[in-house]
Short mmCIF file of C-alpha atoms and ligand atoms in Angstrom, two decimals:
data_model
loop_
_atom_site.label_atom_id
_atom_site.label_comp_id
_atom_site.label_asym_id
_atom_site.label_seq_id
_atom_site.Cartn_x
_atom_site.Cartn_y
_atom_site.Cartn_z
CA MET A 1 81.39 73.72 98.34
CA THR A 2 82.66 73.22 101.95
CA GLU A 3 84.78 76.09 103.55
CA ARG A 4 88.00 73.76 103.11
CA THR A 5 87.75 73.50 99.50
CA ARG A 6 86.42 76.99 99.00
CA THR A 7 89.70 78.10 100.84
CA ARG A 8 91.79 75.95 98.51
CA ALA A 9 90.01 77.11 95.31
CA GLN A 10 90.68 80.77 96.51
CA ALA A 11 94.01 79.97 97.45
CA ARG A 12 94.51 78.51 93.88
CA ARG A 13 93.20 81.72 92.25
CA GLU A 14 95.56 83.79 94.13
CA ARG A 15 98.47 81.68 93.22
CA THR A 16 97.40 81.95 90.22
CA LEU A 17 97.06 86.04 90.11
CA ASP A 18 100.69 85.91 91.94
CA GLN A 19 101.76 84.19 89.05
CA VAL A 20 100.35 86.47 86.60
CA ARG A 21 101.46 89.73 88.27
CA ARG A 22 104.88 88.32 88.34
CA ALA A 23 105.18 87.34 84.57
CA GLU A 24 103.75 90.89 83.63
CA THR A 25 106.15 92.71 86.08
CA ALA A 26 108.95 90.68 85.01
CA ALA A 27 108.25 91.55 81.19
CA LEU A 28 107.99 95.05 82.14
CA VAL A 29 111.00 95.66 84.21
CA ARG A 30 113.04 93.80 81.87
CA SER A 31 112.35 95.77 79.03
CA ASP A 32 114.94 97.94 77.28
CA ILE A 33 112.73 100.90 78.13
CA ALA A 34 112.12 100.39 81.54
CA HIS A 35 115.93 100.02 82.12
CA ALA A 36 116.29 103.37 80.55
CA ALA A 37 113.68 104.56 82.69
CA ILE A 38 115.03 103.40 85.88
CA ALA A 39 118.85 104.38 84.37
CA LEU A 40 117.31 107.82 84.12
CA HIS A 41 115.43 108.40 87.05
CA GLY A 42 116.88 105.74 89.64
CA THR A 43 114.06 104.85 92.28
CA PRO A 44 111.54 105.30 93.32
CA VAL A 45 110.05 105.59 89.81
CA LEU A 46 106.78 104.88 88.50
CA LEU A 47 106.57 103.07 85.12
CA LEU A 48 103.35 104.01 83.29
CA ASP A 49 101.97 102.26 80.09
CA PRO A 50 99.21 104.07 78.69
CA GLU A 51 98.35 100.98 76.23
CA ARG A 52 96.91 99.29 79.30
CA VAL A 53 94.84 102.24 79.76
CA ARG A 54 93.51 101.99 76.25
CA ARG A 55 93.30 98.17 76.52
CA GLN A 56 90.97 98.29 79.83
CA TYR A 57 88.69 101.01 77.94
CA ARG A 58 88.08 98.69 74.89
CA ARG A 59 87.34 96.07 77.27
CA LEU A 60 84.88 98.17 79.06
CA GLU A 61 83.45 99.32 75.98
CA ALA A 62 83.07 95.94 74.89
CA ALA A 63 81.50 94.57 77.89
CA LEU A 64 79.04 97.59 78.03
CA PRO A 65 78.59 98.76 74.76
CA PHE A 66 75.47 100.91 75.66
CA VAL A 67 77.13 103.00 78.62
CA ALA A 68 79.02 106.13 77.88
CA PHE A 69 82.30 105.78 79.98
CA HIS A 70 83.68 108.94 81.78
CA TYR A 71 87.06 108.38 82.94
CA ALA A 72 87.30 109.39 86.68
CA VAL A 73 90.62 111.79 86.27
CA LYS A 74 91.09 111.71 89.95
CA ALA A 75 92.28 108.28 90.11
CA LEU A 76 95.50 109.12 87.54
CA SER A 77 95.43 112.61 86.15
CA HIS A 78 98.51 111.99 84.06
CA PRO A 79 98.47 113.77 80.61
CA ALA A 80 99.52 110.63 78.79
CA VAL A 81 96.52 108.63 80.64
CA ILE A 82 93.92 111.70 79.89
CA ASP A 83 95.55 111.80 76.16
CA ALA A 84 95.36 107.92 75.50
CA LEU A 85 91.50 107.78 76.97
CA ALA A 86 90.31 111.20 74.76
CA GLU A 87 92.01 109.59 71.57
CA GLU A 88 89.85 106.47 72.43
CA GLY A 89 86.39 108.68 72.45
CA CYS A 90 86.19 108.19 76.11
CA GLY A 91 84.47 111.10 78.38
CA PHE A 92 85.67 112.54 81.49
CA ASP A 93 84.51 112.73 85.10
CA VAL A 94 86.02 115.92 86.95
CA ALA A 95 85.28 116.56 90.40
CA THR A 96 87.02 120.06 90.50
CA GLY A 97 87.78 123.23 88.48
CA GLU A 98 91.60 121.99 88.26
CA GLU A 99 90.72 118.61 87.09
CA LEU A 100 88.59 120.24 84.38
CA THR A 101 91.83 122.10 83.41
CA LEU A 102 93.55 118.68 82.99
CA VAL A 103 90.89 117.70 80.16
CA SER A 104 90.92 121.33 78.23
CA GLY A 105 91.56 119.78 74.92
CA VAL A 106 88.30 117.32 75.36
CA PRO A 107 84.95 118.41 73.42
CA ARG A 108 82.91 119.70 76.54
CA ASP A 109 79.93 117.55 75.86
CA ARG A 110 81.93 114.70 76.83
CA ILE A 111 83.10 116.01 80.47
CA ILE A 112 80.81 115.56 83.39
CA HIS A 113 81.10 117.19 86.85
CA THR A 114 79.91 114.99 89.82
CA HIS A 115 81.28 116.52 92.68
CA PRO A 116 78.21 116.86 94.95
CA ILE A 117 79.52 119.94 96.59
CA LYS A 118 81.00 122.97 94.59
CA LYS A 119 81.88 126.43 95.38
CA PRO A 120 79.46 128.78 93.20
CA SER A 121 82.78 130.45 91.60
CA GLU A 122 83.67 126.74 90.41
CA ILE A 123 79.99 125.99 89.05
CA ARG A 124 80.09 129.58 87.18
CA ALA A 125 83.81 128.80 85.69
CA ALA A 126 82.51 125.30 84.61
CA ILE A 127 79.31 126.55 82.93
CA ALA A 128 81.42 129.25 81.30
CA ASP A 129 83.51 126.47 80.18
CA GLY A 130 80.97 124.50 78.21
CA ILE A 131 80.16 121.98 80.93
CA ARG A 132 76.52 121.00 81.04
CA THR A 133 75.88 117.95 83.36
CA PHE A 134 76.42 118.46 87.36
CA VAL A 135 75.49 116.29 90.53
CA VAL A 136 73.52 117.73 93.25
CA ASP A 137 72.67 116.08 96.59
CA ASN A 138 70.80 118.69 98.69
CA GLU A 139 68.62 121.89 98.25
CA THR A 140 71.99 124.16 99.15
CA GLU A 141 73.66 122.90 96.06
CA LEU A 142 70.28 122.75 93.94
CA GLU A 143 69.81 126.30 94.72
CA LYS A 144 73.42 127.31 93.19
CA PHE A 145 72.18 126.34 89.73
CA ALA A 146 69.11 128.86 90.16
CA GLY A 147 69.25 130.80 86.81
CA ALA A 148 71.62 128.37 85.11
CA PRO A 149 71.44 128.18 81.23
CA GLU A 150 68.54 125.93 80.21
CA ASP A 151 70.46 123.18 79.03
CA VAL A 152 72.50 122.51 82.28
CA ARG A 153 71.15 119.32 83.67
CA LEU A 154 71.53 117.88 87.02
CA LEU A 155 72.12 114.46 88.42
CA VAL A 156 70.68 113.58 91.85
CA ARG A 157 73.08 111.53 93.71
CA LEU A 158 71.45 108.66 95.56
CA ALA A 159 73.22 106.73 98.30
CA TYR A 160 73.70 102.75 98.52
CA ARG A 161 75.84 102.25 101.45
CA SER A 162 78.49 99.28 100.82
CA PRO A 163 80.36 98.66 104.19
CA ASN A 164 82.23 96.03 101.87
CA ALA A 165 83.62 98.50 99.66
CA LYS A 166 87.35 99.93 100.10
CA SER A 167 85.93 103.21 100.16
CA ASP A 168 81.98 103.63 100.82
CA LEU A 169 81.07 106.64 98.64
CA SER A 170 77.82 106.82 99.97
CA SER A 171 78.48 107.55 103.82
CA LYS A 172 79.34 111.01 102.90
CA PHE A 173 76.97 111.91 100.04
CA GLY A 174 73.98 110.81 98.44
CA LEU A 175 69.98 110.89 99.33
CA GLY A 176 67.56 108.14 100.22
CA PRO A 177 64.58 107.96 97.65
CA PHE A 178 62.20 109.86 99.70
CA GLU A 179 64.76 112.58 100.16
CA ALA A 180 65.58 112.21 96.45
CA GLU A 181 61.71 112.66 95.25
CA ARG A 182 61.49 115.73 97.52
CA LEU A 183 64.76 117.27 95.72
CA VAL A 184 63.32 116.61 92.30
CA ILE A 185 60.12 118.33 93.35
CA ARG A 186 62.01 121.11 94.75
CA ALA A 187 64.11 121.31 91.75
CA LEU A 188 60.53 121.75 89.46
CA GLU A 189 59.09 124.11 91.70
CA ARG A 190 62.56 126.22 91.13
CA GLY A 191 62.49 125.65 87.40
CA ILE A 192 66.21 123.86 87.62
CA ARG A 193 66.27 120.81 85.31
CA VAL A 194 67.11 117.49 86.94
CA CYS A 195 67.57 114.62 84.26
CA GLY A 196 68.32 111.76 86.36
CA PHE A 197 70.25 109.92 89.00
CA SER A 198 73.61 109.04 89.83
CA PHE A 199 75.27 106.70 92.65
CA HIS A 200 78.63 105.26 93.63
CA VAL A 201 78.32 101.66 94.71
CA GLY A 202 81.73 102.33 96.53
CA SER A 203 85.33 102.00 95.33
CA GLN A 204 87.19 98.65 94.96
CA LEU A 205 83.96 96.66 95.45
CA ASP A 206 83.76 93.00 94.76
CA ASP A 207 80.00 92.33 94.93
CA PRO A 208 78.05 92.35 91.45
CA GLY A 209 74.87 91.91 93.32
CA ARG A 210 75.22 95.45 94.97
CA PHE A 211 75.72 96.76 91.16
CA VAL A 212 72.47 95.22 90.52
CA THR A 213 70.39 96.23 93.38
CA ALA A 214 71.73 99.79 93.21
CA ILE A 215 70.65 99.71 89.25
CA GLU A 216 67.20 98.05 89.94
CA ARG A 217 66.42 100.34 92.98
CA THR A 218 67.29 103.81 90.87
CA LEU A 219 65.00 102.38 87.76
CA ARG A 220 62.20 101.76 90.01
CA LEU A 221 62.39 105.32 91.58
CA LEU A 222 62.74 106.91 88.32
CA ASP A 223 59.79 105.30 86.99
CA ARG A 224 57.73 106.21 89.89
CA LEU A 225 58.70 109.84 90.13
CA GLU A 226 58.28 110.13 86.09
CA ALA A 227 54.86 108.58 86.59
CA ILE A 228 53.78 110.92 89.25
CA LEU A 229 55.73 114.29 88.62
CA PRO A 230 56.02 116.17 85.24
CA VAL A 231 59.44 115.10 84.80
CA ARG A 232 61.25 113.32 82.24
CA LEU A 233 64.15 111.43 83.81
CA ASP A 234 66.14 110.13 80.99
CA THR A 235 69.78 109.49 82.25
CA LEU A 236 71.32 107.04 84.72
CA ASP A 237 74.82 107.29 85.95
CA ILE A 238 76.16 104.28 87.47
CA GLY A 239 79.50 105.65 88.89
CA GLY A 240 82.49 103.70 89.55
CA GLY A 241 83.74 100.96 91.82
CA PHE A 242 84.78 97.98 89.16
CA PRO A 243 87.49 96.43 91.41
CA VAL A 244 90.94 95.47 90.41
CA ALA A 245 92.90 92.45 91.67
CA TYR A 246 95.70 93.63 93.96
CA ASP A 247 96.76 90.99 96.35
CA ALA A 248 93.41 88.70 95.67
CA ALA A 249 91.36 87.72 92.65
CA VAL A 250 88.26 89.87 91.85
CA THR A 251 85.14 88.90 89.96
CA ASP A 252 86.59 89.78 86.58
CA LEU A 253 85.19 92.68 84.39
CA GLU A 254 83.21 90.65 81.85
CA THR A 255 81.32 88.50 84.56
CA LEU A 256 80.56 91.97 86.40
CA ALA A 257 79.47 93.31 83.17
CA ASP A 258 77.10 90.63 82.42
CA ARG A 259 75.44 91.21 85.80
CA ILE A 260 74.92 94.78 84.91
CA ARG A 261 73.75 94.12 81.06
CA SER A 262 70.96 91.78 82.38
CA VAL A 263 69.43 94.78 84.35
CA LEU A 264 70.27 97.44 82.46
CA GLU A 265 70.20 96.82 78.81
CA PRO A 266 66.47 96.72 78.23
CA ARG A 267 66.38 100.12 79.30
CA ALA A 268 68.97 101.23 76.95
CA ASP A 269 67.11 102.61 74.29
CA ARG A 270 65.31 105.12 76.25
CA LEU A 271 67.90 105.89 79.01
CA ARG A 272 71.45 107.87 78.61
CA ILE A 273 73.42 105.43 80.85
CA LEU A 274 76.85 106.79 82.22
CA ALA A 275 79.64 105.42 84.12
CA GLU A 276 82.47 107.11 85.93
CA PRO A 277 85.05 104.42 86.10
CA GLY A 278 88.33 105.24 87.69
CA ARG A 279 90.27 102.42 89.23
CA ILE A 280 89.61 99.67 86.46
CA LEU A 281 91.21 101.78 84.10
CA ALA A 282 94.34 103.31 85.61
CA ALA A 283 95.42 100.58 88.38
CA GLU A 284 97.19 97.93 85.94
CA ALA A 285 98.62 100.77 83.64
CA MET A 286 101.39 101.93 86.63
CA THR A 287 104.22 99.64 88.18
CA LEU A 288 106.12 100.99 91.03
CA VAL A 289 110.01 100.32 91.33
CA THR A 290 111.61 100.70 94.25
CA SER A 291 114.82 100.03 96.08
CA VAL A 292 116.04 98.96 99.36
CA VAL A 293 117.61 101.56 101.52
CA GLY A 294 117.88 99.90 105.11
CA VAL A 295 117.93 96.54 106.73
CA ALA A 296 117.29 95.98 110.00
CA GLU A 297 116.71 92.93 112.51
CA ARG A 298 114.20 93.79 114.93
CA PRO A 299 112.29 91.40 117.46
CA ASP A 300 109.58 90.93 115.13
CA GLY A 301 112.13 89.61 112.41
CA ARG A 302 113.57 91.55 109.18
CA TRP A 303 112.38 95.05 108.13
CA TYR A 304 113.35 96.38 104.83
CA TYR A 305 113.00 100.05 104.40
CA LEU A 306 112.30 101.20 101.23
CA ASP A 307 112.63 104.66 98.73
CA ASP A 308 108.90 105.03 98.66
CA GLY A 309 106.15 104.66 101.33
CA VAL A 310 102.73 105.17 102.41
CA TYR A 311 103.41 109.14 102.26
CA GLY A 312 104.34 108.75 99.00
CA SER A 313 103.23 106.28 96.07
CA TYR A 314 102.03 103.67 98.49
CA SER A 315 99.63 106.15 99.71
CA ASN A 316 96.69 103.82 98.67
CA VAL A 317 97.94 101.34 101.51
CA ILE A 318 96.66 103.98 104.18
CA ALA A 319 93.87 105.93 102.28
CA GLU A 320 92.09 102.65 100.90
CA ASP A 321 93.55 99.74 102.73
CA VAL A 322 94.50 97.89 99.64
CA HIS A 323 97.71 95.62 99.76
CA PRO A 324 99.59 95.91 96.31
CA LEU A 325 101.94 92.80 96.05
CA VAL A 326 105.68 93.55 96.38
CA PHE A 327 108.28 91.21 94.41
CA ALA A 328 112.05 91.56 94.57
CA LEU A 329 113.25 91.95 90.98
CA ARG A 330 115.63 89.14 91.35
CA ASP A 331 113.00 86.83 92.50
CA LEU A 332 110.34 87.13 89.79
CA ASP A 333 110.68 83.81 88.37
CA ALA A 334 110.39 82.02 91.80
CA CYS A 335 106.69 81.14 91.89
CA PRO A 336 105.99 80.33 94.76
CA PRO A 337 109.15 81.81 96.03
CA ALA A 338 109.59 79.21 98.78
CA ASP A 339 113.54 78.12 98.89
CA ALA A 340 115.21 78.23 102.18
CA ALA A 341 116.60 81.38 101.40
CA HIS A 342 113.40 83.47 101.74
CA ARG A 343 111.76 84.87 104.84
CA TRP A 344 109.10 86.93 105.87
CA ALA A 345 109.78 90.40 106.40
CA THR A 346 108.11 93.53 107.01
CA LEU A 347 108.45 96.50 104.45
CA ALA A 348 108.59 100.03 105.76
CA GLY A 349 108.50 103.21 103.77
CA PRO A 350 111.59 105.87 103.90
CA THR A 351 109.69 108.78 106.35
CA CYS A 352 110.19 108.66 110.04
CA ASP A 353 106.79 108.05 110.90
CA SER A 354 105.93 104.54 112.30
CA ALA A 355 102.85 104.61 110.52
CA ASP A 356 104.93 104.27 107.42
CA VAL A 357 104.40 100.68 107.00
CA ILE A 358 103.58 99.03 103.47
CA ALA A 359 103.22 95.63 104.10
CA ARG A 360 104.18 92.91 106.85
CA GLU A 361 104.69 89.52 106.55
CA VAL A 362 106.39 89.26 102.86
CA LEU A 363 108.01 86.41 101.61
CA LEU A 364 111.34 87.77 99.97
CA PRO A 365 115.05 86.66 99.45
CA ASP A 366 117.64 88.17 101.48
CA LEU A 367 117.87 91.71 100.34
CA ARG A 368 120.61 94.38 100.38
CA VAL A 369 120.78 98.03 100.14
CA GLY A 370 120.09 98.78 96.56
CA ASP A 371 118.20 95.81 95.63
CA LEU A 372 115.24 96.67 93.68
CA LEU A 373 111.49 95.59 94.46
CA ALA A 374 108.22 96.34 92.21
CA SER A 375 104.60 96.79 92.93
CA PRO A 376 102.30 96.06 90.09
CA ALA A 377 98.89 97.83 89.87
CA MET A 378 100.19 101.01 91.27
CA GLY A 379 97.86 102.97 88.92
CA ALA A 380 94.96 104.22 90.90
CA TYR A 381 94.96 106.52 93.56
CA THR A 382 98.69 106.40 94.23
CA SER A 383 100.73 109.50 93.19
CA VAL A 384 97.41 111.46 93.15
CA THR A 385 97.09 111.11 97.17
CA ALA A 386 100.77 111.05 97.46
CA THR A 387 102.03 113.86 100.19
CA ARG A 388 105.65 115.55 100.25
CA PHE A 389 105.92 114.59 104.07
CA ASN A 390 109.56 114.67 105.31
CA GLY A 391 110.31 116.74 102.30
CA ARG A 392 110.52 113.88 99.85
CA GLU A 393 109.96 114.65 96.17
CA ALA A 394 107.32 113.00 94.24
CA THR A 395 108.02 110.10 92.63
CA PRO A 396 108.67 110.59 89.11
CA ILE A 397 106.42 108.80 86.32
CA ALA A 398 108.18 107.32 83.39
CA ILE A 399 106.13 106.40 80.04
CA VAL A 400 107.29 102.87 79.02
CA GLY A 401 104.31 102.23 76.81
CA THR A 402 104.13 100.78 73.16
CA GLY A 403 105.55 103.08 70.91
CA VAL A 404 108.45 104.87 73.09
CA ARG A 405 111.60 103.86 72.09
CA THR A 406 114.51 102.88 74.32
CA GLY A 407 116.33 106.07 73.95
CA GLU A 408 113.26 108.10 74.80
CA VAL A 409 112.08 108.00 78.31
CA ARG A 410 108.93 110.42 78.66
CA THR A 411 108.51 112.22 81.83
CA ALA A 412 105.55 114.01 82.65
CA SER A 413 106.67 117.37 81.09
CA SER A 414 109.11 116.61 78.94
CA LEU A 415 110.84 114.12 76.39
CA GLN A 416 114.57 113.15 77.99
CA THR A 417 116.92 110.94 75.99
CA VAL A 418 118.91 108.39 77.69
CA PRO A 419 122.57 108.64 77.12
C1 PLP B 1 81.93 110.66 91.96
C2 PLP B 1 83.18 109.49 92.19
N1 PLP B 1 82.96 108.87 90.57
C3 PLP B 1 83.91 108.00 90.07
C4 PLP B 1 84.76 107.79 90.93
C5 PLP B 1 85.80 106.52 90.74
O1 PLP B 1 85.59 105.35 91.61
P1 PLP B 1 86.22 103.85 91.22
O2 PLP B 1 87.59 104.42 90.85
O3 PLP B 1 86.11 103.26 92.31
O4 PLP B 1 85.66 103.43 89.84
C6 PLP B 1 84.98 108.20 92.32
C7 PLP B 1 86.01 107.87 93.30
O5 PLP B 1 86.24 108.30 94.47
C8 PLP B 1 84.11 109.04 92.66
O6 PLP B 1 83.89 109.40 93.90
#
């Protein structure tokens, strides 16, 4: 394929994504329940549909039926998401004692603790709470498990660098194969039980080959260590990283799963295979609705100032360098939005910091103060990483999923009736 045809094909896929996201956003924001949520909370408001989380979980399960999924609570720790996944039978991956309290109703054998560095007191509390699977990647951490109950099982975290991922999760944690071998030997010497390996190929990584390589290398290491050491390594945790289409199409879940299945399925009868997806389950379940609070003409064109920004729900723009789509609500049927009244604009957040810029060169109709905008796929790593900078309140989350009647808009902690 020439560069030119590739670029055209890519542009076509992106146009399709734009159309799909506009249609989904239109259906949501025009629903009675979304109107009720916006009427109740004003803007900004995050509209959360837990049904979409369920749907994504079912897709994952169907695509990789031999994998035990543990939702990475850090992506979006809202109780409605946790309840929906717990009902579906999903497990949970927690990184802190605080996250563990969020899944208090879930059977403990469905929870894994995957932070490679933990306070000793946190380990003690988690063990007392019934958690039995933990992750280590160094000798100091391993020593914290000396004398732990016999059924505590440790996974050694491996590093597979992914410069193309939005977040390379092997730059801070993880071991190479030789260091991992030394750690397993050390655990054997200390009588601490290591049951296998975990890794994370990097978050928002659109590269099926990286998953395949990481799995193959880990299986080779596992086979080698079982051959030379008196150890049974029966668990492989393939982490998270499954990508989401923000402003560009990505490999779809089923295609990625096919590649993973080809290397993993033959081993599924002897191995307990885990995964810790976060983004793929949560991202598409939440839509942000904001409004314009200011308009200015600057030397580089029109600027719109919104009532949420990168210090709030758009924290993913800064922390992860993802680029959520932003649509004007009255423009949702226009695709492509090309009439003469449209112009390229910069979108900024409400704080006084110059870094609070959400997006540049967004094609928008003429907007006025009070006009509404929406960003789809705002469920993962948004509200959880938002700050209170400039004294701003956290953006409320309203549940708008199937089963919620127009008169009821559930917030995080209460059920309120819209007059
Ligand atoms: C240890 C661990 N597991 C799982 C996840 C979830 O990854 P993702 O949201 O890319 O699926 C993360 C993300 O930071 C992580 O650090």
